[in-house]
N, CA and C of each residue as an Amber inpcrd file, in Angstrom:
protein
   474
   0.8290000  -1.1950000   0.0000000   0.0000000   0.0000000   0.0000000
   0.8720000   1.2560000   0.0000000   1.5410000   1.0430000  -0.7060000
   2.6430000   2.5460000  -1.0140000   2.2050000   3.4670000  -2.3370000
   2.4700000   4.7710000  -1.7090000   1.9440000   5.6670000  -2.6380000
   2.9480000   5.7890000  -4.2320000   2.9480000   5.8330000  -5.0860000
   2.8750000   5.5160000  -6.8520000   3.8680000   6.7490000  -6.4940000
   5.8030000   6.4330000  -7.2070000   6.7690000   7.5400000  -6.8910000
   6.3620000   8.8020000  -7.3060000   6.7520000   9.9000000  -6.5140000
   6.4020000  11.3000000  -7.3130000   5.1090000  11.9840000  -6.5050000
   4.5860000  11.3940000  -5.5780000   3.3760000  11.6130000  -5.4280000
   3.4480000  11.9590000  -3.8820000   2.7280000  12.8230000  -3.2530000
   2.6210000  12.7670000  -1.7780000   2.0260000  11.4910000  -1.2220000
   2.3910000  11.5390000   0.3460000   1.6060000  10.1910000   0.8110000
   0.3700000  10.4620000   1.3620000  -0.4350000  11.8790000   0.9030000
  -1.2070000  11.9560000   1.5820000  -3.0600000  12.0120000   1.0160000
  -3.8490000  12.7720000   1.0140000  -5.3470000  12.6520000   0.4710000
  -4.6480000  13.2260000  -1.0660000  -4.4010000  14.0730000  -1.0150000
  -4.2160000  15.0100000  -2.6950000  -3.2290000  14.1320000  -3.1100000
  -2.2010000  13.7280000  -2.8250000  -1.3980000  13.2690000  -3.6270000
  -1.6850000  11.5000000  -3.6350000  -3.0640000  10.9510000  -3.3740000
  -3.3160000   9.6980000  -3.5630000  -4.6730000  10.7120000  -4.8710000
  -5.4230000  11.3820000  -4.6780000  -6.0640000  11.9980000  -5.9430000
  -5.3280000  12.4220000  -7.2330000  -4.0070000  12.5570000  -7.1310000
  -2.6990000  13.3020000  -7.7980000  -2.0360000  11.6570000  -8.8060000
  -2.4610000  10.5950000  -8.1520000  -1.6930000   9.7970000  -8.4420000
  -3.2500000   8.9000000  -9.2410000  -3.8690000   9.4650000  -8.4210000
  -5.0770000   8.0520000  -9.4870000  -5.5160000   8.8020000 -10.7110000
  -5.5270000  10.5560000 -10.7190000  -5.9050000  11.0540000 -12.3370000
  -4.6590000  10.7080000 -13.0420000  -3.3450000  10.5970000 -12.6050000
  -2.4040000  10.6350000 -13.4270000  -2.4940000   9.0600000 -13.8130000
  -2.6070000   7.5890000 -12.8590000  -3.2930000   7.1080000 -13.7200000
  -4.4360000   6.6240000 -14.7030000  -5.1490000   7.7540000 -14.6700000
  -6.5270000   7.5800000 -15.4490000  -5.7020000   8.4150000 -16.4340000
  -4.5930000   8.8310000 -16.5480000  -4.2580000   9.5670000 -18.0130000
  -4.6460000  11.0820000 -18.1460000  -4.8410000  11.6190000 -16.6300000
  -5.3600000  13.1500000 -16.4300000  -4.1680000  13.9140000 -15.5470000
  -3.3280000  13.8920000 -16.1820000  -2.2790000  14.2570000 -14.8430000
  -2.4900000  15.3840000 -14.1550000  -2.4180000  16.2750000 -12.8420000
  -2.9860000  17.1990000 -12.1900000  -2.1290000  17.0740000 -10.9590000
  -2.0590000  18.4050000 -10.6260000  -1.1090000  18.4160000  -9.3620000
  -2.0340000  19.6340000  -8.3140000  -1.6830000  19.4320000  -7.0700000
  -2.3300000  20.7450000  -6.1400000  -2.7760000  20.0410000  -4.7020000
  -3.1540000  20.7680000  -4.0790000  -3.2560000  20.6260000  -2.7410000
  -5.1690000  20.7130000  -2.6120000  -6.0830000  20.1360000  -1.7980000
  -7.3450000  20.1320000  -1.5520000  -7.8840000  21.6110000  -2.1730000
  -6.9630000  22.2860000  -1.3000000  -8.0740000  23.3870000  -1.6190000
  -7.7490000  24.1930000  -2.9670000  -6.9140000  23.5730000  -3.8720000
  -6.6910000  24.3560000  -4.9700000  -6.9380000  23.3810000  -5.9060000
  -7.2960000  21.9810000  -5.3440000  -8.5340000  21.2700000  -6.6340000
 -10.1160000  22.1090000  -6.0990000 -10.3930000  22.4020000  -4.8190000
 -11.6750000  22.6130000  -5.0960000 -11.2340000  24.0760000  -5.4310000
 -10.6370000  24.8720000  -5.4430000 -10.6380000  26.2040000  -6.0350000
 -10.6540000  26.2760000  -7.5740000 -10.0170000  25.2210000  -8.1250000
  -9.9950000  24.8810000  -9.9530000 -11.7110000  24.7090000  -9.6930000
 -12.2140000  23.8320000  -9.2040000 -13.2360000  23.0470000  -9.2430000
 -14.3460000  24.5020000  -9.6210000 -14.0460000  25.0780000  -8.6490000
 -15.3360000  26.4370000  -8.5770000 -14.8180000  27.2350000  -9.5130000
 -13.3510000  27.4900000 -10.2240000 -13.3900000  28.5090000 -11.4610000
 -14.3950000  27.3770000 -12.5630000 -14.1430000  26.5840000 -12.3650000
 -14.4280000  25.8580000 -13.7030000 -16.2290000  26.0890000 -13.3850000
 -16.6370000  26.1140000 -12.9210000 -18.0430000  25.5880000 -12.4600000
 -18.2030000  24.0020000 -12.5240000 -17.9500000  23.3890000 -11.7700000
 -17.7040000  21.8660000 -11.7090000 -17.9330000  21.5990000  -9.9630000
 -18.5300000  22.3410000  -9.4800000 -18.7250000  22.3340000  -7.9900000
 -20.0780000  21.6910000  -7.8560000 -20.5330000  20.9620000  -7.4660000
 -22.3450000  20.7070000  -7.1340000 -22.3190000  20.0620000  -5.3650000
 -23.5560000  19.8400000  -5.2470000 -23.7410000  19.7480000  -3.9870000
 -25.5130000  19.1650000  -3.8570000 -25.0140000  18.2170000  -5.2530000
 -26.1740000  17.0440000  -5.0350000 -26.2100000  15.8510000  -4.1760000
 -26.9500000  15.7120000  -3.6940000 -27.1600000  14.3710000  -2.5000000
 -26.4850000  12.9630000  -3.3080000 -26.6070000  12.4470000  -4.6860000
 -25.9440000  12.0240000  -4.9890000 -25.2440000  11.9850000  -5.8060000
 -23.7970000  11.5970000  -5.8860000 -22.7510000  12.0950000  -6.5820000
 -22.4640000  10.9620000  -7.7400000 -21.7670000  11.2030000  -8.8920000
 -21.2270000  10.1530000 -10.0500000 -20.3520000   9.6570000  -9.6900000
 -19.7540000   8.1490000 -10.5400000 -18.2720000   7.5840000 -10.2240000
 -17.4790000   8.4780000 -10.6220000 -16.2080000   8.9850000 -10.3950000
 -15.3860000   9.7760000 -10.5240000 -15.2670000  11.3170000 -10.1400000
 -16.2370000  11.8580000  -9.2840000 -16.2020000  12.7560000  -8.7930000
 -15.4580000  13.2020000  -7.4480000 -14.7820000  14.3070000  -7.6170000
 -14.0760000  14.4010000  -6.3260000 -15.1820000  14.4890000  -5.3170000
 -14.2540000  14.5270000  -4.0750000 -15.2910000  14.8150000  -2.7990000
 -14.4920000  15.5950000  -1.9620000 -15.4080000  16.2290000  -1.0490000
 -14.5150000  17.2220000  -0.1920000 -14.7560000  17.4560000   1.1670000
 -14.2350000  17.5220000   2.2120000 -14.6350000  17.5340000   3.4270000
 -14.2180000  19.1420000   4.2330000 -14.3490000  19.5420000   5.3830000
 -13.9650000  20.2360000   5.9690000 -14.1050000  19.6650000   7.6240000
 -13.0020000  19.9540000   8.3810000 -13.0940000  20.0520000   9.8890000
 -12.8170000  18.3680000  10.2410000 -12.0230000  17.4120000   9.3030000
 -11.2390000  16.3250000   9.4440000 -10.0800000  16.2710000  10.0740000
  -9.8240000  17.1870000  10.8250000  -8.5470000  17.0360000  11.4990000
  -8.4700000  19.0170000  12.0990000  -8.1150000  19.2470000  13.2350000
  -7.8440000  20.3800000  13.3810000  -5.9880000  20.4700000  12.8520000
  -6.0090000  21.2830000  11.6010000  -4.6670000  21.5660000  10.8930000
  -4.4260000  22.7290000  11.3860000  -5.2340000  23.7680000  12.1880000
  -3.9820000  24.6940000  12.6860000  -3.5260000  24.6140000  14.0230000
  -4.5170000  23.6610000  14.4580000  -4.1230000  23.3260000  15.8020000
  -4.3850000  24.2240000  17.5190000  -5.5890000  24.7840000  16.5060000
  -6.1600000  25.6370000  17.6050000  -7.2120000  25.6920000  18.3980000
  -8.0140000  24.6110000  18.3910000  -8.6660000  23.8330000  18.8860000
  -9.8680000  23.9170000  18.8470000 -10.1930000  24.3350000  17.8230000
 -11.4190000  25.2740000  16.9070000 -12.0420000  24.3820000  15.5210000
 -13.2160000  24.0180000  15.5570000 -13.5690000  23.4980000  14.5790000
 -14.0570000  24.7980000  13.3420000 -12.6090000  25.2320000  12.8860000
 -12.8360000  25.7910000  11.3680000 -12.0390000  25.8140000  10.2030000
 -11.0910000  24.3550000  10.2890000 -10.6010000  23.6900000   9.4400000
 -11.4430000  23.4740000   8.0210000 -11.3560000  24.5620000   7.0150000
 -11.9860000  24.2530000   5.8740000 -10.9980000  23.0140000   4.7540000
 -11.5730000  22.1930000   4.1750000 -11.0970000  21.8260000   3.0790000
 -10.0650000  21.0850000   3.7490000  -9.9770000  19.8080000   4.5380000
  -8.8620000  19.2050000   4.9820000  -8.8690000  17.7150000   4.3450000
 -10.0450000  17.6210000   3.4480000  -9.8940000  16.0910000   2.9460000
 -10.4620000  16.0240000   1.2310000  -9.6500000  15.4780000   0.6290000
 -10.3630000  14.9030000  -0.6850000 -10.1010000  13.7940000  -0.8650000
 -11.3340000  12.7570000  -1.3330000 -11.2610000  11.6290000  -2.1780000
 -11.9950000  11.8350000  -3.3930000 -12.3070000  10.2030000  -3.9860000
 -12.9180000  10.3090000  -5.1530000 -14.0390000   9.1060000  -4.9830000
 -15.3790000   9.4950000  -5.6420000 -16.4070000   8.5430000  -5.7470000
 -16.2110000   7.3580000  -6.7010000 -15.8730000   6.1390000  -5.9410000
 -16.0750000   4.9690000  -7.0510000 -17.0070000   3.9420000  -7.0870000
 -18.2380000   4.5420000  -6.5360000 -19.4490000   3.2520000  -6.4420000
 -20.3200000   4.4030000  -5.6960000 -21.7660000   4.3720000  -6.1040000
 -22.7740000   4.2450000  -5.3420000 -23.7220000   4.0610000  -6.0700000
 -24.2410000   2.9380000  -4.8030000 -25.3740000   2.1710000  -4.7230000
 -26.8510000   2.6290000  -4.5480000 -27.7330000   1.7600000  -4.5060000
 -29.3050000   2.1350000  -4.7870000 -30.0370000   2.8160000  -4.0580000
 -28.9360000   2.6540000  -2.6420000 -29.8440000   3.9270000  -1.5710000
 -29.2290000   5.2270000  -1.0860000 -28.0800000   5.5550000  -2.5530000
 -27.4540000   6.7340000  -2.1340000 -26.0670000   6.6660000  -1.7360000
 -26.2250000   5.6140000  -1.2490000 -24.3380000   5.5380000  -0.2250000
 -23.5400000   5.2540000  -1.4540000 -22.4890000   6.2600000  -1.0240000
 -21.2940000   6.2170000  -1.7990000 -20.2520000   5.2850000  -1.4410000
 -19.7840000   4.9430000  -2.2570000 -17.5950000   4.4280000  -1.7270000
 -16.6850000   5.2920000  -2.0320000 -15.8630000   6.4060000  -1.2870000
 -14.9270000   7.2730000  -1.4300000 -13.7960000   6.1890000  -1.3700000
 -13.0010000   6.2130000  -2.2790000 -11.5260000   5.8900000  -2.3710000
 -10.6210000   7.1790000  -2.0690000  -9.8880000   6.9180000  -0.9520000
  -8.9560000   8.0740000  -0.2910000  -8.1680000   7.9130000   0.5340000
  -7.1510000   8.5910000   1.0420000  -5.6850000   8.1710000   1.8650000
  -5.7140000   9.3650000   2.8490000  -5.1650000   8.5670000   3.8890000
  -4.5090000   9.8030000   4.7270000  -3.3900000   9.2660000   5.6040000
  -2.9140000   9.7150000   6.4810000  -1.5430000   9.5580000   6.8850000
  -1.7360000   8.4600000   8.0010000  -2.8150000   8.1300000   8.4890000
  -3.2460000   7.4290000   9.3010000  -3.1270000   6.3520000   9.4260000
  -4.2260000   5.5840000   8.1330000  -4.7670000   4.5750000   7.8090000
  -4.5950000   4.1650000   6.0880000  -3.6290000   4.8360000   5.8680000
  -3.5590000   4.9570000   4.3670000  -4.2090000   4.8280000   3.0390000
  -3.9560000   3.8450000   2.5610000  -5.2540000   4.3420000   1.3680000
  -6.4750000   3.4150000   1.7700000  -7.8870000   3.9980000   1.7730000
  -8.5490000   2.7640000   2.0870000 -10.2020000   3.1330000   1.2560000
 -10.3870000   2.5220000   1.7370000 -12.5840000   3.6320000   1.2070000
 -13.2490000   3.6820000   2.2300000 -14.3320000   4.5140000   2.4160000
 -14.9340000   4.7070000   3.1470000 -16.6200000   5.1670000   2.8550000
 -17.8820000   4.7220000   3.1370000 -19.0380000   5.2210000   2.7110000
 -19.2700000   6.2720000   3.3710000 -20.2420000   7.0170000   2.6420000
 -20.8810000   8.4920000   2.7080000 -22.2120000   7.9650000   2.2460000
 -23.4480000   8.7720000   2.6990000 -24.8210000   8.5320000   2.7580000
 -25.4330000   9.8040000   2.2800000 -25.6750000  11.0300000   1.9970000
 -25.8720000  12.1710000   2.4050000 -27.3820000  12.2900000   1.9690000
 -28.5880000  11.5260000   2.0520000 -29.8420000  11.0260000   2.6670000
 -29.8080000  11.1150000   3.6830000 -28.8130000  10.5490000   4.6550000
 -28.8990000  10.5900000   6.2300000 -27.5120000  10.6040000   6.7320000
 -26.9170000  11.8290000   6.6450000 -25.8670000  12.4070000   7.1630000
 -25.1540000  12.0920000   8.4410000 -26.0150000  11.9240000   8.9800000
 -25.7360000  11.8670000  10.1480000 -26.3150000  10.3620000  11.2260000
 -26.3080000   9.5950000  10.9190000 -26.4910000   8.4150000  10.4970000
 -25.5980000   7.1900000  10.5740000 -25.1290000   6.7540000  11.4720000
 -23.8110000   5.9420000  11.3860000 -24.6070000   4.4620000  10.4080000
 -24.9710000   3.9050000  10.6670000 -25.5220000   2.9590000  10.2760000
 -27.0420000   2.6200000   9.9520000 -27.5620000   1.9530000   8.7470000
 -28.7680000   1.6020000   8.6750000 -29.4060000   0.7390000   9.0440000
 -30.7600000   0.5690000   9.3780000 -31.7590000   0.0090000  10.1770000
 -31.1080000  -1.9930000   9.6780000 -30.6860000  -2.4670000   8.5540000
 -30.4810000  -3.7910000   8.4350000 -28.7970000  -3.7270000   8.8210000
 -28.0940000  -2.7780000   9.2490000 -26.9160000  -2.7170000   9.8110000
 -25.8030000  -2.3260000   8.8280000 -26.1600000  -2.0870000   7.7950000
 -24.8320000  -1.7170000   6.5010000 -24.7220000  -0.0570000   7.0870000
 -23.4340000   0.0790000   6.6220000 -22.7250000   1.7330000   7.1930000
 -23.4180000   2.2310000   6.0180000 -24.0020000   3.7090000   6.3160000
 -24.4110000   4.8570000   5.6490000 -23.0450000   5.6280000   5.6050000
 -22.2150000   5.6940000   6.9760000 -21.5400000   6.9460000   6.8300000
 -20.1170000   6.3090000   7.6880000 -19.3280000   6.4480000   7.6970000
 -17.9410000   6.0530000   8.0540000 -17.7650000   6.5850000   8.7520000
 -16.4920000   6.8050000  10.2650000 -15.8230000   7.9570000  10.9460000
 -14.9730000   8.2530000  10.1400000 -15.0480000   9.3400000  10.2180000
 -14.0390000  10.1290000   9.3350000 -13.1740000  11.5090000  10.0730000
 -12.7970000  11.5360000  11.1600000 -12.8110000  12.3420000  12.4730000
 -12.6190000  11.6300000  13.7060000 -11.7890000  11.6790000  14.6630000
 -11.1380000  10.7550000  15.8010000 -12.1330000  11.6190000  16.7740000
 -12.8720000  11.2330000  17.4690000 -13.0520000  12.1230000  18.6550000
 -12.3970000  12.2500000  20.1420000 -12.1070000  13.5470000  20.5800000
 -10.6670000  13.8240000  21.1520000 -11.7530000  14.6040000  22.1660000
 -10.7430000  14.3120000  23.4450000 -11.5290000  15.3690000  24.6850000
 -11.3970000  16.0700000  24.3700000 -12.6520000  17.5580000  25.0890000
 -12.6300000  18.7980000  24.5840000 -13.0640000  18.9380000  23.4010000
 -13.7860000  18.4790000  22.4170000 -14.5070000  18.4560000  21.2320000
 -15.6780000  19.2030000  21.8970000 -16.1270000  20.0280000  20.6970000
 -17.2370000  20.8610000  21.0160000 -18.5940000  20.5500000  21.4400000
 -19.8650000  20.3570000  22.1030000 -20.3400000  19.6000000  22.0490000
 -21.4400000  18.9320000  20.9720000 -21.5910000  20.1120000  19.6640000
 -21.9330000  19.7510000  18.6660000 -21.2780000  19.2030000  18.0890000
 -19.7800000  19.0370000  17.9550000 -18.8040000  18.1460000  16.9060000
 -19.2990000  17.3290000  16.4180000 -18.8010000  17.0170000  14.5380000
 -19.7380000  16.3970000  13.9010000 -18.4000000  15.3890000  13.5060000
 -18.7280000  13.9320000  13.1270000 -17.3400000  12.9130000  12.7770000
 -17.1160000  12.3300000  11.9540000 -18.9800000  11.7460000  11.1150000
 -19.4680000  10.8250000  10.1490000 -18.6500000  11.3140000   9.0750000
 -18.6380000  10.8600000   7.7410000 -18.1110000  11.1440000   7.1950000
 -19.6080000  12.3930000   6.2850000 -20.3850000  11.7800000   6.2020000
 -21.6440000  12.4880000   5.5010000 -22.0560000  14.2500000   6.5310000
 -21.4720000  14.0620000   7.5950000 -21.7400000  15.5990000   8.6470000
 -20.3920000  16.2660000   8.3290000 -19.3110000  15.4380000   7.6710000
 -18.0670000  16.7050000   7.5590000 -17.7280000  17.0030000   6.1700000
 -18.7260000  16.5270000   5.0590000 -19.1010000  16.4580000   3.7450000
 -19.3490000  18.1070000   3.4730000 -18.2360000  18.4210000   1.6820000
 -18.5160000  20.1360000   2.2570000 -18.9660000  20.1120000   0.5470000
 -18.5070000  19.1720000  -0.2980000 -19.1380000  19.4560000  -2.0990000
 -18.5310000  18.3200000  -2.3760000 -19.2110000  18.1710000  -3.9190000
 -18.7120000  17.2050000  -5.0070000 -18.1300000  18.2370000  -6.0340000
 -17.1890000  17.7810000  -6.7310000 -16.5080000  17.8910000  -8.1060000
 -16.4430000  17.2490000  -9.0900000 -17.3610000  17.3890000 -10.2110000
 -17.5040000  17.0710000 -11.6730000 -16.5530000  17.6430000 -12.4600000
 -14.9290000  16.7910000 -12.8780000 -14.3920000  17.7540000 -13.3790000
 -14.0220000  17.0530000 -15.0250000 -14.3050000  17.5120000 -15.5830000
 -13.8580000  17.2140000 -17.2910000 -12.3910000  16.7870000 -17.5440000
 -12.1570000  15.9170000 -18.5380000 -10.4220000  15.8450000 -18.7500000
  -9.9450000  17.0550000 -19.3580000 -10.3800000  17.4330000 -20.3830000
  -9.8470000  18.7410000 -21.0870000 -10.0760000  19.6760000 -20.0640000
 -10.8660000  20.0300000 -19.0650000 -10.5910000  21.1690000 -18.2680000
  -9.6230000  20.9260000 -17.0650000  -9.3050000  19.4570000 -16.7340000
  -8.1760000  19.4160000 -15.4700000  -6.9190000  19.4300000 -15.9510000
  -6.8970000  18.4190000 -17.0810000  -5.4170000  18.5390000 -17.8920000
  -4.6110000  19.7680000 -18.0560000  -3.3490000  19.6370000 -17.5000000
  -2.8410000  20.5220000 -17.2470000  -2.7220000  21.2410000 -16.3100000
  -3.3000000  21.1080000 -15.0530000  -3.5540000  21.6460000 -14.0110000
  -2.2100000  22.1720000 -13.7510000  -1.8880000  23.4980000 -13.0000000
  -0.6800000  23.6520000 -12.3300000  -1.0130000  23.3820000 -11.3490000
């Protein structure tokens, strides 16, 4: 489970490494695929998403370390399956647990599991003392857009 040479070991550079092998090569950090994402108009924020669409999270990790849930834009994967009641399969990496998938539901967000016991929504968020007492973890409550992005419009990405 090692990341493809050239590539970070982390969420963007496991997204960095699967367009380059789909033949889309693209380079950047979360928030400057979803910043391409919104020049392009390729942003949506439909309940359900296509195979190959990015995904995007916010408030997956406190990155400045201030103990504040307003960590925008700390996670991307990509949609490679969903099924008949909405739930997605994100394929995505992080430094943690490395590359793995995880479902998203966003019918019921908030939702760990459904009534015959299959996951709607994954942890996606460690919960740590001192968490706020609204803190949200699922993966479908820290869900922030989808990205529909074209080959001719990513190609080339700086």
């Amino acid at each position: 489970t090692h990341t493809p040479r050239g590539f970070r070991d982390d969420c963007s550079g496991f997204v960095m490494a699967s367009l380059d092998r789909a033949g889309v090569p693209a380079s950047g950090s979360t928030r400057s695929f979803w910043e391409q994402a919104k020049e392009q108009g390729a942003v949506h924020t439909r309940k359900r998403p296509s195979i190959g669409d990015l995904v995007f999270f916010d408030n997956t990790y406190d990155r400045d370390h201030n103990k504040r849930w307003d960590d925008e834009l700390t996670h991307i994967g990509i949609i490679i399956e969903v099924d008949g009641n909405g739930t997605a399969t994100v394929a995505h990496a992080g430094t943690s647990k490395g590359r793995t998938t995880m479902q998203m539901n966003l019918r019921h967000p908030d939702v760990r599991t459904a009534e015959d016991g299959s996951v709607y929504n994954d942890w996606l968020r460690a919960k740590r003392s001192g968490d706020p007492n609204k803190a949200t973890y699922l993966s479908g409550e820290l869900w922030r857009g989808f990205a529909t992005l074209r080959d001719d419009r990513l190609a080339g990405t700086p």
